[in-house]
Coordinates of C-alpha atoms in Angstrom, one line a residue:
M745 CA 0.0 0.0 0.0
H746 CA 1.3 3.4 -0.9
Q747 CA 2.1 5.6 2.1
E748 CA 2.0 9.3 1.7
F749 CA 5.3 11.0 2.5
L750 CA 5.2 13.7 5.2
P751 CA 8.1 16.1 5.9
P752 CA 9.9 15.9 9.2
G753 CA 8.1 17.3 12.2
I754 CA 8.8 20.8 13.7
V755 CA 9.1 21.3 17.4
I756 CA 9.0 24.9 18.8
L757 CA 10.0 25.6 22.3
T758 CA 8.7 29.0 23.5
G759 CA 9.4 31.0 26.6
A760 CA 8.5 34.3 28.2
G761 CA 10.1 36.3 25.5
I762 CA 7.5 35.5 22.9
S763 CA 4.7 36.9 25.2
K764 CA 6.6 39.9 26.5
E765 CA 5.5 42.0 23.4
S766 CA 1.9 41.2 24.3
G767 CA 2.4 42.8 27.7
I768 CA 3.1 39.8 29.9
D769 CA 6.1 40.3 32.3
T770 CA 9.0 37.9 32.0
F771 CA 10.2 36.3 35.1
R772 CA 14.0 36.6 34.9
D773 CA 14.7 40.0 33.4
K774 CA 16.1 42.7 35.6
D775 CA 12.5 44.0 36.0
G776 CA 10.9 40.6 35.9
L777 CA 8.4 39.1 38.3
W778 CA 11.0 37.3 40.4
T779 CA 12.7 40.6 41.2
R780 CA 9.5 41.8 42.9
V781 CA 8.3 38.7 44.6
N782 CA 10.1 36.1 46.7
L783 CA 9.5 32.9 44.7
E784 CA 10.1 30.7 47.7
E785 CA 7.0 32.3 49.3
V786 CA 4.6 31.9 46.5
A787 CA 6.0 29.3 43.9
T788 CA 7.0 26.2 45.8
I789 CA 5.1 23.3 47.3
E790 CA 6.7 24.1 50.6
A791 CA 5.2 27.6 50.5
W792 CA 1.8 26.1 49.7
H793 CA 1.9 23.8 52.7
R794 CA 3.2 26.6 54.9
D795 CA 0.7 29.3 54.0
K796 CA -1.9 28.3 51.5
K797 CA -3.8 31.5 51.7
K798 CA -0.7 33.6 50.7
V799 CA 0.1 31.4 47.7
L800 CA -3.5 31.2 46.5
D801 CA -4.0 35.0 46.9
F802 CA -0.9 35.6 44.8
Y803 CA -2.2 33.5 42.0
N804 CA -5.8 34.9 42.3
D805 CA -4.4 38.4 42.0
T806 CA -2.1 37.5 39.1
R807 CA -4.9 35.9 37.2
R808 CA -7.2 38.8 37.7
S809 CA -4.6 41.3 36.5
F810 CA -4.0 39.2 33.4
R811 CA -7.7 39.1 32.6
A812 CA -8.1 42.9 33.2
A813 CA -5.3 43.7 30.9
H814 CA -7.1 42.1 27.9
I815 CA -3.8 40.8 26.6
E816 CA -3.9 39.4 23.1
P817 CA -1.6 37.2 20.9
N818 CA 1.1 39.1 18.9
A819 CA 2.5 38.6 15.5
A820 CA 4.9 35.9 16.6
H821 CA 2.0 33.8 18.1
R822 CA 0.0 34.2 14.9
A823 CA 3.0 33.3 12.7
L824 CA 3.4 30.0 14.6
A825 CA -0.3 29.3 14.2
R826 CA 0.1 29.9 10.5
L827 CA 3.0 27.5 10.3
E828 CA 0.9 24.8 11.9
R829 CA -1.9 25.4 9.4
E830 CA 0.2 25.5 6.3
Y831 CA 3.1 23.2 6.9
Q832 CA 2.5 19.7 5.5
G833 CA 4.1 17.9 8.5
E834 CA 3.6 17.9 12.2
V835 CA 4.1 21.1 14.1
T836 CA 4.2 21.0 18.0
V837 CA 4.5 24.0 20.2
V838 CA 6.1 23.2 23.6
T839 CA 5.6 26.3 25.8
Q840 CA 7.0 27.1 29.2
N841 CA 4.4 29.8 29.4
I842 CA 1.2 29.4 31.3
D843 CA -0.7 32.0 29.2
P844 CA -3.2 30.8 26.5
L845 CA -1.9 33.1 23.7
H846 CA -0.7 30.3 21.4
E847 CA -4.2 28.8 21.5
Q848 CA -5.9 32.2 21.1
A849 CA -3.7 32.8 18.0
G850 CA -5.0 29.5 16.5
S851 CA -2.3 26.9 17.4
K852 CA -3.9 23.6 18.2
N853 CA -1.0 21.3 19.0
V854 CA 0.3 23.0 22.1
I855 CA 1.9 21.4 25.1
H856 CA 2.1 23.5 28.3
M857 CA 5.0 21.9 30.2
H858 CA 4.6 24.3 33.1
G859 CA 0.8 24.1 33.3
R860 CA -1.8 26.6 32.1
D861 CA -3.6 29.6 33.5
G862 CA -7.3 28.9 34.1
E863 CA -6.8 25.3 35.3
I864 CA -6.7 24.0 38.8
R865 CA -5.7 20.6 40.3
C866 CA -6.7 18.6 43.4
M867 CA -3.7 17.4 45.4
I868 CA -5.8 14.5 46.7
C869 CA -7.4 12.9 43.6
S870 CA -5.2 14.7 40.9
A871 CA -8.3 15.7 38.9
V872 CA -7.7 18.8 36.7
F873 CA -10.5 21.3 36.1
E874 CA -10.9 24.5 34.0
S875 CA -11.8 27.3 36.4
D876 CA -11.4 31.0 36.8
V877 CA -12.8 31.0 40.3
D878 CA -10.6 32.3 43.1
L879 CA -9.2 29.6 45.3
S880 CA -8.9 29.7 49.1
P881 CA -8.0 27.2 51.8
Q882 CA -11.8 26.5 52.1
S883 CA -12.2 25.5 48.4
V884 CA -13.8 22.1 47.9
C885 CA -12.7 19.7 45.1
P886 CA -15.8 19.0 42.9
N887 CA -14.5 15.5 42.2
C888 CA -13.5 14.1 45.6
Q889 CA -14.9 16.8 48.0
A890 CA -11.5 17.3 49.7
V891 CA -11.3 20.7 51.4
G892 CA -8.3 23.0 51.0
E893 CA -6.5 20.8 48.5
L894 CA -7.1 22.7 45.3
R895 CA -4.1 24.6 43.7
P896 CA -3.3 26.2 40.4
H897 CA -2.4 23.6 37.8
I898 CA 1.0 25.2 37.4
V899 CA 4.4 23.7 37.9
W900 CA 6.2 25.3 40.9
F901 CA 9.9 25.4 41.5
G902 CA 11.3 22.0 42.4
E903 CA 8.4 20.1 40.7
M904 CA 8.7 18.0 37.5
P905 CA 7.3 19.6 34.3
L906 CA 4.2 18.1 32.8
Y907 CA 3.8 15.9 29.7
M908 CA 7.5 15.0 29.4
D909 CA 6.7 11.7 27.6
E910 CA 4.7 13.6 24.9
I911 CA 7.4 16.2 24.6
H912 CA 10.2 13.6 24.1
A913 CA 8.1 11.7 21.6
A914 CA 7.7 14.9 19.5
L915 CA 11.4 15.6 19.8
E916 CA 12.1 12.1 18.4
R917 CA 10.1 12.9 15.3
C918 CA 11.4 16.4 14.6
G919 CA 13.7 17.5 11.9
L920 CA 13.6 21.2 12.8
F921 CA 13.8 22.5 16.4
L922 CA 13.1 26.2 17.2
S923 CA 13.8 27.9 20.5
I924 CA 12.0 31.2 20.7
G925 CA 12.1 33.7 23.5
T926 CA 13.7 31.5 26.2
S927 CA 16.8 32.0 28.3
G928 CA 18.1 28.5 27.8
E929 CA 18.9 28.3 31.5
V930 CA 16.1 26.2 33.0
Y931 CA 16.2 22.4 32.6
P932 CA 14.8 20.1 31.3
A933 CA 13.7 22.6 28.6
A934 CA 17.3 23.8 28.1
G935 CA 18.3 20.3 27.2
F936 CA 15.8 19.8 24.4
V937 CA 18.2 21.2 21.7
L938 CA 20.9 18.8 22.8
H939 CA 18.4 15.9 22.8
V940 CA 17.5 16.7 19.1
R941 CA 21.1 17.0 18.0
R942 CA 22.1 13.7 19.6
R943 CA 19.1 12.0 18.1
A944 CA 19.6 13.0 14.5
E945 CA 22.6 14.5 12.8
R946 CA 20.5 16.0 10.1
A947 CA 18.1 17.8 12.4
H948 CA 18.3 21.6 12.2
T949 CA 18.3 23.8 15.3
V950 CA 17.5 27.5 15.3
E951 CA 17.6 30.0 18.1
L952 CA 15.3 33.0 17.7
N953 CA 15.7 35.4 20.6
L954 CA 16.2 39.0 21.5
E955 CA 19.9 38.3 22.1
A956 CA 22.3 35.4 22.4
T957 CA 22.0 33.0 25.2
G958 CA 24.4 30.6 26.9
S959 CA 23.0 27.8 24.7
Q960 CA 24.1 29.6 21.5
P961 CA 26.8 27.0 20.5
L962 CA 24.2 24.2 20.4
F963 CA 22.2 25.9 17.6
H964 CA 23.1 25.7 13.9
E965 CA 21.4 29.0 13.2
H966 CA 20.9 32.2 15.2
I967 CA 18.4 35.0 14.5
Y968 CA 18.2 37.9 17.0
G969 CA 15.6 40.6 17.3
P970 CA 12.1 41.1 18.7
A971 CA 9.9 38.0 18.4
T972 CA 7.2 40.0 16.5
E973 CA 9.8 40.7 13.8
V974 CA 12.0 37.6 13.5
V975 CA 9.4 34.9 14.0
P976 CA 7.0 35.9 11.1
T977 CA 10.0 36.4 8.8
Y978 CA 11.4 33.0 9.6
V979 CA 8.0 31.3 9.2
E980 CA 7.6 32.9 5.8
R981 CA 11.0 31.5 4.8
V982 CA 10.2 28.0 6.0
L983 CA 6.9 27.8 4.2
A984 CA 8.4 29.2 1.0
H985 CA 11.8 27.5 0.9
G986 CA 12.3 25.1 3.8
W987 CA 14.7 25.5 6.6
R988 CA 18.1 24.7 5.1
Q989 CA 20.3 27.8 4.7

């Protein structure tokens, strides 16, 4: 039986830099969120056990401010959605961001390795729910009725990222790996490019960022500038001519 040939898959790792131009603060810049908030007090499982109200209030306030800002996808998000629509092979976005901007732009194959805003999880039964309701230590799980065990479905510091099996499967299939707007400092995401290069000598790796990162030597190609400028241009090139230089 004849089997239709599909081109190699594309995996795109995105970080805070792709959403910054939409108005979402990055975490690690000199004016980022972690310079204003002690992460050990609001972003660890130890903090949650120590003071659930403080942790939950922080995420309630953050979520409300995000909604009030009416933040929308930018040209980089829309370009990646176009790539998924028009490329003949598989396109997978693996994002470290918890915002829904990739989906709002039209991307459908999105993996949120650090969780997603608007989802909550029960620490007792592990059920995950979509919800924008404020959480408190008195919140009741709608699945198992446990009290005070609901938390944001977000990966805190020291916790294992989500969906790692699915991510590694996509990396195994990819011929083009893009890293967009990420510092390249946080593992395991920082190791994805090395995984791709070890797996397949012919896989092509590209860093698209505002400036060079410490992972620069691991990429075959480097394109620097604002995401809203460099990502649409690169997507246009891939769709028109492929990714080989």
